[in-house]
Coordinates of C-alpha atoms and ligand atoms in Angstrom, one line a residue:
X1 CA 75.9 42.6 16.2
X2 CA 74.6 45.6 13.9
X3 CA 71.0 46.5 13.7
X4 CA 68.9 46.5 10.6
X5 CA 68.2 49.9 10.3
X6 CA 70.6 52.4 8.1
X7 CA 71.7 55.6 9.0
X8 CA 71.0 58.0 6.7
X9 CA 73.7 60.8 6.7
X10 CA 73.3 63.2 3.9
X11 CA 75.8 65.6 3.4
X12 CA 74.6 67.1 0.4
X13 CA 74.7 70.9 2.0
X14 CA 78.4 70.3 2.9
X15 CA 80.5 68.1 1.2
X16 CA 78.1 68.6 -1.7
X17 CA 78.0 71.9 -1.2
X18 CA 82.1 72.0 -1.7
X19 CA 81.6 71.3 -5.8
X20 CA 83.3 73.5 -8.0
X21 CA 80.7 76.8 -8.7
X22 CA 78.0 75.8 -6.2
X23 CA 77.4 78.3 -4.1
X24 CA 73.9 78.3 -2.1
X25 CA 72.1 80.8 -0.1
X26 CA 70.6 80.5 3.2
X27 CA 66.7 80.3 1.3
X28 CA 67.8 77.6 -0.5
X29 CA 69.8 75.8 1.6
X30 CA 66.6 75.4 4.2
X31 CA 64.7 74.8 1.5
X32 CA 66.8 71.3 0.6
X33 CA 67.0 71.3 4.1
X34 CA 63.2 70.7 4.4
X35 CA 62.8 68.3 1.3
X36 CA 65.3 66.1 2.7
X37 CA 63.1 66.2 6.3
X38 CA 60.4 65.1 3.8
X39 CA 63.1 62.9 2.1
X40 CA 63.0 61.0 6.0
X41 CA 66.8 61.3 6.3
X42 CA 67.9 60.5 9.9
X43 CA 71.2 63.1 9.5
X44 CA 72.2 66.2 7.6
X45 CA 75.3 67.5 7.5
X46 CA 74.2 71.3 7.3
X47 CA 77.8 72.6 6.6
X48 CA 80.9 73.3 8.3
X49 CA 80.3 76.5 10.7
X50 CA 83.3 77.7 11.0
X51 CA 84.5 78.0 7.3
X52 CA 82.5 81.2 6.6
X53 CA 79.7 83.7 8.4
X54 CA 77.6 82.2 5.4
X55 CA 78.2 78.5 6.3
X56 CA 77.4 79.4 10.1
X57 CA 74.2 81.2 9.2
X58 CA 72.9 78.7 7.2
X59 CA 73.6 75.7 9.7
X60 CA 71.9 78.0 12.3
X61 CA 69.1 78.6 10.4
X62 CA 68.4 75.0 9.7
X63 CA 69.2 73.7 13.5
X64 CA 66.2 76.3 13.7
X65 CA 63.6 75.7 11.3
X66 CA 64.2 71.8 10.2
X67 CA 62.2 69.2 12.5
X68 CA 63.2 65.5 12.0
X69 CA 66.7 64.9 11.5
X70 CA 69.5 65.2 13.3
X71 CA 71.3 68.1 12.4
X72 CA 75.0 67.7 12.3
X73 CA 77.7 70.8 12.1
X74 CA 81.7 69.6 10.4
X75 CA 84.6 70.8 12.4
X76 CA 88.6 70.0 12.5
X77 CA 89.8 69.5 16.2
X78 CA 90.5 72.8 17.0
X79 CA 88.7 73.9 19.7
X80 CA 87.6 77.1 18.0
X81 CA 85.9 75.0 14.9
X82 CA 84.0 72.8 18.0
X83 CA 83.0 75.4 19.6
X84 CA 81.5 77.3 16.4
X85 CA 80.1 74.1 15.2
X86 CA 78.0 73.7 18.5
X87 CA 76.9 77.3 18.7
X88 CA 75.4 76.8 15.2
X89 CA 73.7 73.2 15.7
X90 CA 72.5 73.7 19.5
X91 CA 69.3 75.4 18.4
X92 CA 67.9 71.7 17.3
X93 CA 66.8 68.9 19.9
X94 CA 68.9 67.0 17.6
X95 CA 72.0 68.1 17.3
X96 CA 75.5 66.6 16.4
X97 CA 79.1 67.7 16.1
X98 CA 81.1 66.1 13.2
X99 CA 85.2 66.4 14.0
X100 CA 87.9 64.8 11.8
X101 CA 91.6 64.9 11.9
X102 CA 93.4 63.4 9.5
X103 CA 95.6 59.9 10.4
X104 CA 97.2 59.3 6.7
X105 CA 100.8 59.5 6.8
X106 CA 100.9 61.9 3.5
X107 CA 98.3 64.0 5.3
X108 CA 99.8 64.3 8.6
X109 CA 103.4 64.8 7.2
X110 CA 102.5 66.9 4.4
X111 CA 99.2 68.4 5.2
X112 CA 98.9 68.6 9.3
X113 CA 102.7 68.8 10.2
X114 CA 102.0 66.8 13.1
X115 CA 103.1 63.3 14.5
X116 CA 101.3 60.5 15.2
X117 CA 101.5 60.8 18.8
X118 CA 100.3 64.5 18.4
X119 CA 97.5 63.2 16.5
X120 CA 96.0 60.9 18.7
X121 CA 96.5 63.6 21.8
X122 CA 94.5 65.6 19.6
X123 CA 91.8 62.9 18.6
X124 CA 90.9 62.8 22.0
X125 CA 90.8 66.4 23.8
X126 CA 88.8 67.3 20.6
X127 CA 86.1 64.7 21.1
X128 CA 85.8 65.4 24.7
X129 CA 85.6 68.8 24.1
X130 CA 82.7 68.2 21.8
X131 CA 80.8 65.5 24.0
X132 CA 81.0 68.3 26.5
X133 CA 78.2 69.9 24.7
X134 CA 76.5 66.9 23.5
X135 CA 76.5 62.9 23.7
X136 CA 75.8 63.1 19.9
X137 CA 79.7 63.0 18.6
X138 CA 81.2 61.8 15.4
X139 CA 84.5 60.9 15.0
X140 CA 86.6 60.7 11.1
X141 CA 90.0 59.7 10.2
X142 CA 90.4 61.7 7.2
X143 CA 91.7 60.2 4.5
X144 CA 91.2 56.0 6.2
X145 CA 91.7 54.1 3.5
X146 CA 95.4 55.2 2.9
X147 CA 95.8 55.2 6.4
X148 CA 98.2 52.9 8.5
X149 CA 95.4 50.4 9.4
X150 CA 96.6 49.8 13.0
X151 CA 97.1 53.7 13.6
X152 CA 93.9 54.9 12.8
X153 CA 92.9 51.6 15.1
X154 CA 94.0 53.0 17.7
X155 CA 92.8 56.6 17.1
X156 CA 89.5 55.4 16.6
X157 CA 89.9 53.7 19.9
X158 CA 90.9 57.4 21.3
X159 CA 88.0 58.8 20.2
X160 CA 85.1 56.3 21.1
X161 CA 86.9 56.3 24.6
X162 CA 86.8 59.8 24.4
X163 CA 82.6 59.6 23.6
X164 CA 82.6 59.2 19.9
X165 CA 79.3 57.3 19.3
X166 CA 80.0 57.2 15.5
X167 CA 83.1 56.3 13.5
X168 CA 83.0 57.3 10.1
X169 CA 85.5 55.9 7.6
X170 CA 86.1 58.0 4.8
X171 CA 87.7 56.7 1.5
X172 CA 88.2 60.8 1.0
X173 CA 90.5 60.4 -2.1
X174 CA 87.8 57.9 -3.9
X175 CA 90.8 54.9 -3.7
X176 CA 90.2 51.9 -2.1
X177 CA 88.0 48.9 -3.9
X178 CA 84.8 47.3 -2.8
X179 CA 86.5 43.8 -1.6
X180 CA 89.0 45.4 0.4
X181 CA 86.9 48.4 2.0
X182 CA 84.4 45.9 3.0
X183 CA 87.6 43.9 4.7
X184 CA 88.6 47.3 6.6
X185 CA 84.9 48.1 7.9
X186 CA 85.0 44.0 9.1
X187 CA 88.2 44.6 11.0
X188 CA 87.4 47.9 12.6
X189 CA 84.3 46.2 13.7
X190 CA 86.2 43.5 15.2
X191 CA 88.9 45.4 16.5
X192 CA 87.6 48.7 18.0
X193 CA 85.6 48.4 21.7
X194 CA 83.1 50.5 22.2
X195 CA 79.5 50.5 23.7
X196 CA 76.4 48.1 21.7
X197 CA 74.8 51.8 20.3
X198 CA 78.5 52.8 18.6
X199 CA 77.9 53.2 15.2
X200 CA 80.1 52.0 12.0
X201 CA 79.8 54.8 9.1
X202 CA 81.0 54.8 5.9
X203 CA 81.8 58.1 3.3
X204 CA 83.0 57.3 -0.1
X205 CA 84.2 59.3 -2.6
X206 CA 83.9 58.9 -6.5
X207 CA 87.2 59.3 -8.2
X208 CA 87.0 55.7 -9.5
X209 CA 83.2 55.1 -10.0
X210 CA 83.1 53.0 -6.9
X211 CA 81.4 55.2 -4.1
X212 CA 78.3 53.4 -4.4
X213 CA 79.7 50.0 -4.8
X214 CA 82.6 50.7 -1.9
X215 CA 79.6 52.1 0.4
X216 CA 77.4 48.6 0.0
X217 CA 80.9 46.7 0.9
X218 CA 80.7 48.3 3.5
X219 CA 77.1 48.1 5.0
X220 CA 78.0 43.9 4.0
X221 CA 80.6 44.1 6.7
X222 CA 78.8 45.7 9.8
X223 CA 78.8 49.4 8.6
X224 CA 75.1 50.9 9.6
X225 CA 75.6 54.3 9.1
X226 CA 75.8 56.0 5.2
X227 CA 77.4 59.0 3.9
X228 CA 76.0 60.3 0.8
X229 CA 74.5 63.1 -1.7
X230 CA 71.8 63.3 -3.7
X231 CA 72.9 63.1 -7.2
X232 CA 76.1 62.4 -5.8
X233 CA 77.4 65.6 -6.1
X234 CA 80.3 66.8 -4.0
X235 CA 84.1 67.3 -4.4
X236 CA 86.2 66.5 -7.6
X237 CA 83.7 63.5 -8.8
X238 CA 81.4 63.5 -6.3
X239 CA 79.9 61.5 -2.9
X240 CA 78.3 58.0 -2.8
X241 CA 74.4 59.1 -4.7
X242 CA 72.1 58.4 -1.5
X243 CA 69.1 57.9 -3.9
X244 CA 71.2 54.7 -5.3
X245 CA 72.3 53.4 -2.4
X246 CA 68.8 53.6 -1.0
X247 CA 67.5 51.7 -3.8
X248 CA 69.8 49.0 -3.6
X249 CA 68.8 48.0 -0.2
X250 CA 65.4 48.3 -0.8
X251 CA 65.1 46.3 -4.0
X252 CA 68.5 43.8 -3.0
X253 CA 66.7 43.4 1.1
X254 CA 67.6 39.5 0.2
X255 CA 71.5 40.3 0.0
X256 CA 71.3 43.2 2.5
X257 CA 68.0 42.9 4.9
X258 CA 68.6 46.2 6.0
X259 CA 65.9 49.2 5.7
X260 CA 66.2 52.8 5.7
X261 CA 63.1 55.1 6.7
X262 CA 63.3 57.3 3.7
X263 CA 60.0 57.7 1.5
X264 CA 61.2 56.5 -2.0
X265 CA 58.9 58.6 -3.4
X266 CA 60.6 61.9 -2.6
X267 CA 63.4 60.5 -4.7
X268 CA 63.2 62.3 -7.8
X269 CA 61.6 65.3 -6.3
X270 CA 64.6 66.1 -4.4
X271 CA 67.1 65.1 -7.4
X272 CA 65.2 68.0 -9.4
X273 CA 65.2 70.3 -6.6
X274 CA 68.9 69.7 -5.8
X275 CA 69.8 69.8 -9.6
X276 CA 68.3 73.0 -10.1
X277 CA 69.3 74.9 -7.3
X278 CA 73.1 73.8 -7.6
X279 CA 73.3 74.1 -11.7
X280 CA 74.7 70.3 -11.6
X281 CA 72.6 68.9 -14.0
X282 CA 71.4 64.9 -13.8
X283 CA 72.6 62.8 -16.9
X284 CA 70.0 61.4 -18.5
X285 CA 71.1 57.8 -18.1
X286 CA 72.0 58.1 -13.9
X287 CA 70.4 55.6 -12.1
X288 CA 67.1 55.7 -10.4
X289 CA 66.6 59.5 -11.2
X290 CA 67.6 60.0 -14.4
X291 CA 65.1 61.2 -17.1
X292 CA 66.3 58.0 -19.0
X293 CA 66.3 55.5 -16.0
X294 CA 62.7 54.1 -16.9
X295 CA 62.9 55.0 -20.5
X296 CA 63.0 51.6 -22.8
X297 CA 63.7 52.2 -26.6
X298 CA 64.3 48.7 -27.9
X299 CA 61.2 47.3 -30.1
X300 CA 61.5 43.8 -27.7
X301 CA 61.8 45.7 -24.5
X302 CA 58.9 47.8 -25.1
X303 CA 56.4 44.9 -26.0
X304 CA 58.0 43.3 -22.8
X305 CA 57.3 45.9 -21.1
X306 CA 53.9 46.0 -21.8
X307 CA 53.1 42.5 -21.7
X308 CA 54.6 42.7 -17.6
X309 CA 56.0 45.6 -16.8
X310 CA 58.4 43.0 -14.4
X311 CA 60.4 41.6 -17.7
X312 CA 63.1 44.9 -17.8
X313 CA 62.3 46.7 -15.0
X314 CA 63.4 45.8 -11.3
X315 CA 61.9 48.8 -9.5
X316 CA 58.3 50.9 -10.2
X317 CA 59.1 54.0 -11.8
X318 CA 56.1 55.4 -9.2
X319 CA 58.0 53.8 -6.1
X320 CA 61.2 56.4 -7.1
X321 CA 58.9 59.8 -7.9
X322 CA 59.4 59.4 -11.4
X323 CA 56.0 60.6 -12.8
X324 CA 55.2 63.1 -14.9
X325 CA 52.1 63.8 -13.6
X326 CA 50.1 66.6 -15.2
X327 CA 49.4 69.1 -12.7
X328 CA 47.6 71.9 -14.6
X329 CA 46.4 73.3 -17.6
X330 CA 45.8 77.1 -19.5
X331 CA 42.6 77.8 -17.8
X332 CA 43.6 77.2 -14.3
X333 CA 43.2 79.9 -12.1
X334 CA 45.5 81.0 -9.0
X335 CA 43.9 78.9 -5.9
X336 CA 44.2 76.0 -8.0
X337 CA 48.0 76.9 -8.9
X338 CA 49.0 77.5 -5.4
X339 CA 47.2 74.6 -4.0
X340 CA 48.9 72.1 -6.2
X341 CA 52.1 74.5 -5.4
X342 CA 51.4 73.6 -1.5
X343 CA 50.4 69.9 -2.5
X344 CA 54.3 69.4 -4.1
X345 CA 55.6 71.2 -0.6
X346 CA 56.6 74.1 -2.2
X347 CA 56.3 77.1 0.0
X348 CA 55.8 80.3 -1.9
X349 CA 53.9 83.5 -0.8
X350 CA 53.3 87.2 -1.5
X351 CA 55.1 88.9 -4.4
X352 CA 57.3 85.5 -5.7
X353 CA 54.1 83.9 -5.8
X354 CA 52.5 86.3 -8.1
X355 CA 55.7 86.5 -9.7
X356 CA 55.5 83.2 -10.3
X357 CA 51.7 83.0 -11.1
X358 CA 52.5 85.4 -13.8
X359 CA 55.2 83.2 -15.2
X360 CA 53.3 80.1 -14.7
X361 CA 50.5 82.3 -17.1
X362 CA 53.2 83.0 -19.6
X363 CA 53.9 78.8 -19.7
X364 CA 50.4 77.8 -20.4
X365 CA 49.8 80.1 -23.3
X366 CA 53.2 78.9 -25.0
X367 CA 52.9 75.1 -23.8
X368 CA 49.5 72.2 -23.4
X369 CA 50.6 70.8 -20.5
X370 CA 52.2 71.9 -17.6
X371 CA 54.0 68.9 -15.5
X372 CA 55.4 68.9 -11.8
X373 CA 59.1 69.5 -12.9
X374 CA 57.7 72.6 -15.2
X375 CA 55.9 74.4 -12.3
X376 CA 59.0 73.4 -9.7
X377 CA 61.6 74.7 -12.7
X378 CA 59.8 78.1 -13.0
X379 CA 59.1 78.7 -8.7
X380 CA 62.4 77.5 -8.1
X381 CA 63.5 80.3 -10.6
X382 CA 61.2 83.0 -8.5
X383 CA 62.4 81.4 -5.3
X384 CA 65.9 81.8 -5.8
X385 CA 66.1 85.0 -7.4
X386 CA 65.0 86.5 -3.8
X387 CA 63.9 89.8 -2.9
X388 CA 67.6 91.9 -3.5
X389 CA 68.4 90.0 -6.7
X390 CA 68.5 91.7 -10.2
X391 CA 65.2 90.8 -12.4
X392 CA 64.8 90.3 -16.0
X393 CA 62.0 92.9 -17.1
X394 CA 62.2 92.7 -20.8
X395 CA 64.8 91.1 -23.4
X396 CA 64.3 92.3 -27.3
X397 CA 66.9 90.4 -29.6
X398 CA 67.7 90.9 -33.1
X399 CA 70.3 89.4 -35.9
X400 CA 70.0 87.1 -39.4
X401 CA 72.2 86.5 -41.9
X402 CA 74.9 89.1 -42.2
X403 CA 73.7 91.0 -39.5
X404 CA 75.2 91.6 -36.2
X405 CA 73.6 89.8 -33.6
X406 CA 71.7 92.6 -30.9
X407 CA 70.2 92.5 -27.8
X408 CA 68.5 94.9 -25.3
X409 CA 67.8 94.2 -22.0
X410 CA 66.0 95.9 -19.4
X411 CA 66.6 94.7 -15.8
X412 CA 65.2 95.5 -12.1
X413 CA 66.1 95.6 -8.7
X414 CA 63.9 97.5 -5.8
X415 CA 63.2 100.8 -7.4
X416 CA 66.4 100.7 -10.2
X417 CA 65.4 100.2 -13.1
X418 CA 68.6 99.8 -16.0
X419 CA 68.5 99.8 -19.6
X420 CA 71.9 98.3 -22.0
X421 CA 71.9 97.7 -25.8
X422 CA 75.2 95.4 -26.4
X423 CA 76.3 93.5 -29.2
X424 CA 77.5 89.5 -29.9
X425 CA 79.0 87.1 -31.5
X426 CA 75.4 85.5 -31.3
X427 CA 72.1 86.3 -29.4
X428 CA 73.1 84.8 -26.6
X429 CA 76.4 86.2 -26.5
X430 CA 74.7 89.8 -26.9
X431 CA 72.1 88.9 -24.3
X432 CA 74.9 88.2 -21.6
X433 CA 76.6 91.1 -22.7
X434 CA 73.6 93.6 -22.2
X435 CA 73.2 91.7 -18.7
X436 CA 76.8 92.7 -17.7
X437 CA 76.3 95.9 -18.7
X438 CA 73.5 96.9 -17.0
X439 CA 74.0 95.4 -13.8
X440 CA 77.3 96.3 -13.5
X441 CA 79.3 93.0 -13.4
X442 CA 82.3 91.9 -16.0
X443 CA 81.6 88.2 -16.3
X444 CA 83.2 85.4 -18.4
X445 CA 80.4 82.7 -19.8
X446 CA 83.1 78.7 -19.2
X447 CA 80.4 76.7 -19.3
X448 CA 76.7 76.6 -21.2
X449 CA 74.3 74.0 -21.0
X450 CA 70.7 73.6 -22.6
X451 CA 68.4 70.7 -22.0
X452 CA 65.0 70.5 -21.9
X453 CA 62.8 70.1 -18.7
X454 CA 60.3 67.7 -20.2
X455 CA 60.2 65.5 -23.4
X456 CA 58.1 67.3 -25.8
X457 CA 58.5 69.7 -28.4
X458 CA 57.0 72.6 -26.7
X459 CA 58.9 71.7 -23.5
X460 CA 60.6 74.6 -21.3
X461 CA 64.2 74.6 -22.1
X462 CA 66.3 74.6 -19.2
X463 CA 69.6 76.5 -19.3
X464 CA 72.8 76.2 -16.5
X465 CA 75.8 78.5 -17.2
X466 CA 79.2 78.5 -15.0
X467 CA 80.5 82.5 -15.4
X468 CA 83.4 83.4 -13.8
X469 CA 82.5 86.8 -12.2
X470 CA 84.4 89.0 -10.0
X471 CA 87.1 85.9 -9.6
X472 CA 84.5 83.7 -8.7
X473 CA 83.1 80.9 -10.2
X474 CA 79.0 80.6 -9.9
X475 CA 76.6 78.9 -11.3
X476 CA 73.3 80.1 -12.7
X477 CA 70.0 78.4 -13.8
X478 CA 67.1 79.7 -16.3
X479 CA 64.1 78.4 -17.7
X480 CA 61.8 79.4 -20.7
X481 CA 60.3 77.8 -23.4
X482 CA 62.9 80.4 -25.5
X483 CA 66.3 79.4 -24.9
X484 CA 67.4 82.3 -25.8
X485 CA 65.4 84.2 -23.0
X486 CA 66.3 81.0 -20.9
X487 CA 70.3 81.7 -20.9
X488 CA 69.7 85.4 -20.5
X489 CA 67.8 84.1 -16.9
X490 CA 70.3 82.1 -16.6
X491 CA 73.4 83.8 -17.0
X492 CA 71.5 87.0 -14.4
X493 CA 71.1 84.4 -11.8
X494 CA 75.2 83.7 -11.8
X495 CA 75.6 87.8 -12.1
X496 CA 73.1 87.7 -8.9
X497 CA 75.0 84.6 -7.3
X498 CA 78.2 86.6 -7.7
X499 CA 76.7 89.9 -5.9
X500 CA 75.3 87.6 -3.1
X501 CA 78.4 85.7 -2.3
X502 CA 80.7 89.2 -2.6
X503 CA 78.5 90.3 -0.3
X504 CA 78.4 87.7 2.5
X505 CA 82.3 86.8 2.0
X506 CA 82.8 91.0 2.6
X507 CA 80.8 90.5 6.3
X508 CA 82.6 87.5 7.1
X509 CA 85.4 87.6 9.7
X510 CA 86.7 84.2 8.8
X511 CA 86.2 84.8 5.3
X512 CA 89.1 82.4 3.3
X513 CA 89.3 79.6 5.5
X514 CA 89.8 76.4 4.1
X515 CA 87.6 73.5 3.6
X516 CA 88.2 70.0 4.6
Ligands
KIV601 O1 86.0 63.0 2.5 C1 86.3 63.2 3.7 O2 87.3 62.7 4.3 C2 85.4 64.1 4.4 C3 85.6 64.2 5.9 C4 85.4 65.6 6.4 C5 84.6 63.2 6.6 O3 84.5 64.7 3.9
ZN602 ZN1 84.1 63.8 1.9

């Protein structure tokens, strides 16, 4: 009989991480790392070592710095992806190798090339080759749902005999519906033997709008293990959104009476952080983190509202993160702006940190009060930008009515300093231009967004861009209360991204490899 405690399994840093344009470094990649420690999730899914020198670095670096969770490395059944995955995850007291092979007919004909009977010879000598480094093993058939059920039976059977202590089902192409996932998790738990600690997992996928609703089917039916993302990012429409999920269960313990140990309150905290460092913005209206999710607008819900705050809304906004708590004002110095800095487990020193202090300056002359998600929107900037990165040092723009929109930029990196005048179809345009120019880099601008960070008028406005640069799509973040300054930031954070991930893709000996 299952437990009552949920897994946790977050896998924003790798299938999250496999989004179109998202493309994090190492910094920032321990630095979600760390938040979802906070967080209190029980697994992350760091990456997938072998795919990249970048990939293996960064799971490295987190099996080395990130206390807490269980830190899990991806890998396909060759021994070579095993082997890399445990060289990368070993560093951790806590440390788990994730394989999965396909057992779909359409992927192992088309996809694989290999036969059933290869694929369960294979299920097997790649578990055990993984338990050989550690008891903590986790089995997938890829692509479950469209499976033959009594096949992937019978490899699951392979692979717990072989030492898998978790079986994850993954709905990979988002296609199966809540009644009749929740019927597959049932009969797996009926079917396959295993020991009283093996684990039932579930890892939907969002091509239908069902990975939440698919996921809770399947905790109904014995699953205690979740795979999910914050925001639900990840491939084509995205992972199962863990802060949803969490909520569920927590505010629906009647219909699930199952609890997870992650502190609520991080919720919208991490949403932010993971928004701003991928450029995947949050909807307004998503639920539990959304700016909008505790908004009420209607006349009747309002004075409801008031009356009992109970009458329209079934979780605290407080419980979730979601307060815009005013951290500091114009005349606060810079002990008071680190130390609410430290208090929101932001780590910043040395030059970002005056960096930032400067910026944070800048703010409090144009704006009356600074929030939590201004200060994190502005460090976060500093943060990522990184020691090697290209910095805006001064933008002068200039058009009207008839005239041609101008813009001069001067930008900085170590001791070059680089001046470019360029022209535009608009401001922006010529700010982006000027960018290129002086840093080197032909880019194309395929997607602009402007929002704003907080509600009011004086509000920083917060700018993500996708370029395409050097063949590559990035994405870029900027924040200003000038939007115009904002998409120059912006759109040099891509350029930067671009440089950086030339750069590690140029040192990497498997550079190319697929993902799953
Ligand atoms: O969606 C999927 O099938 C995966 C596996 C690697 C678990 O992400
Ligand atoms: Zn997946």
């Amino acid at each position: 009989m299952a437990g009552d405690k949920l897994i946790i399994f977050d896998t924003t840093l790798r299938d999250g991480e496999q989004s179109p344009g998202i493309a994090l470094n190492v910094v920032e990649k321990i630095e979600i790392a760390d938040q979802l420690a906070r967080l209190g999730v029980d697994v992350i899914e760091a990456g997938f070592p072998i795919s990249s020198q970048g990939d293996f670095e960064a799971v490295e670096a987190i099996a080395k710095a990130v206390e807490g969770p269980t830190i899990c490395g991806l890998a396909r059944t060759n021994f070579a992806d095993i082997d890399r995955a445990w060289e990368a995850v070993r560093h951790n007291d806590r440390s788990r190798i994730h394989v999965f092979l396909a057992t779909s007919a359409i992927h192992m004909e088309r996809k694989l090339r290999m036969t059933p009977d290869q694929v369960k010879a294979e299920a097997g000598a790649a578990v055990a080759r993984a338990v050989g480094y550690t008891p903590d093993v986790e089995f997938s058939p890829e692509d479950a749902t469209r499976s033959d059920v009594d096949f992937m039976c019978e490899v699951l059977q392979i692979a717990v005999d072989a030492g898998a202590r978790t079986l994850n089902i993954p709905d990979t192409v988002g296609y199966t519906q809540p009644d009749e996932f929740g019927r597959l998790i049932a009969h797996i738990a009926e079917t396959v033997r295993g020991p009283d600690d093996l684990v039932i997992s579930v890892h939907c996928h969002n091509d239908l709008g069902l990975a939440v609703a698919n996921s809770l089917s399947g905790l109904t039916n014995g699953a205690r293990q979740v795979e999910c993302t914050i925001n639900g990012i990840g491939e084509r429409a995205g992972n199962a959104a863990m802060e949803e999920i969490v909520m569920a269960v927590r505010t629906r313990d009647d219909v699930y009476g199952i609890k997870t140990d992650v502190d609520t309150s991080q919720l919208a905290r991490t949403s932010r952080m993971v928004a701003r460092m991928t450029g995947y913005p949050v909807q307004y209206n998503k639920a539990v983190v959304g700016r909008n999710a505790f908004a009420h607008e209607a006349g009747i819900h309002q004075h409801g509202v008031l009356t009992d705050k109970r009458t329209y809304e079934i979780m605290d906004a407080e419980a979730v993160g979601q307060s815009s708590e005013i951290v500091l004002g114009k005349h606060s110095g810079r002990h008071a702006f680190s130390d609410a800095l430290e208090k929101m487990g932001l780590k910043v020193q040395g030059d970002t940190l005056n960096q930032a202090f400067i910026r944070f300056k800048e703010l409090a002359d144009r704006k009356v009060q600074i929030t939590e998600a201004d200060l994190e929107a502005i460090v976060s900037e500093e943060l990522g930008s990184g020691d090697d990165a290209w910095q805006l040092v001064d933008l002068v723009v200039a058009g009207g009515t008839g005239k041609t929109p101008t813009a001069q930029v001067e930008v900085r990196r170590n001791g070059d300093r680089r001046i470019a005048v360029e022209e535009g179809d608009g401001m922006i345009d010529a700010a982006c231009r000027a960018l290129s120019a002086a840093v080197g880099i032909e880019a194309r601008l395929v997607d602009f967004k402007v929002s704003s960070v907080t509600g009011e008028t004086d509000a920083l406005g917060d700018v993500t861009v996708q370029i395409d640069a050097d063949g590559r799509r990035v994405s870029g973040r900027g924040v200003s209360t000038d939007v115009v300054e904002a998409s120059a930031r912006a759109y040099l954070s891509g350029l930067n991204k671009a440089v950086r991930i030339s750069g590690i893709l140029e040192d990497s000996p498997t550079a190319g490899e697929t993902g799953p």
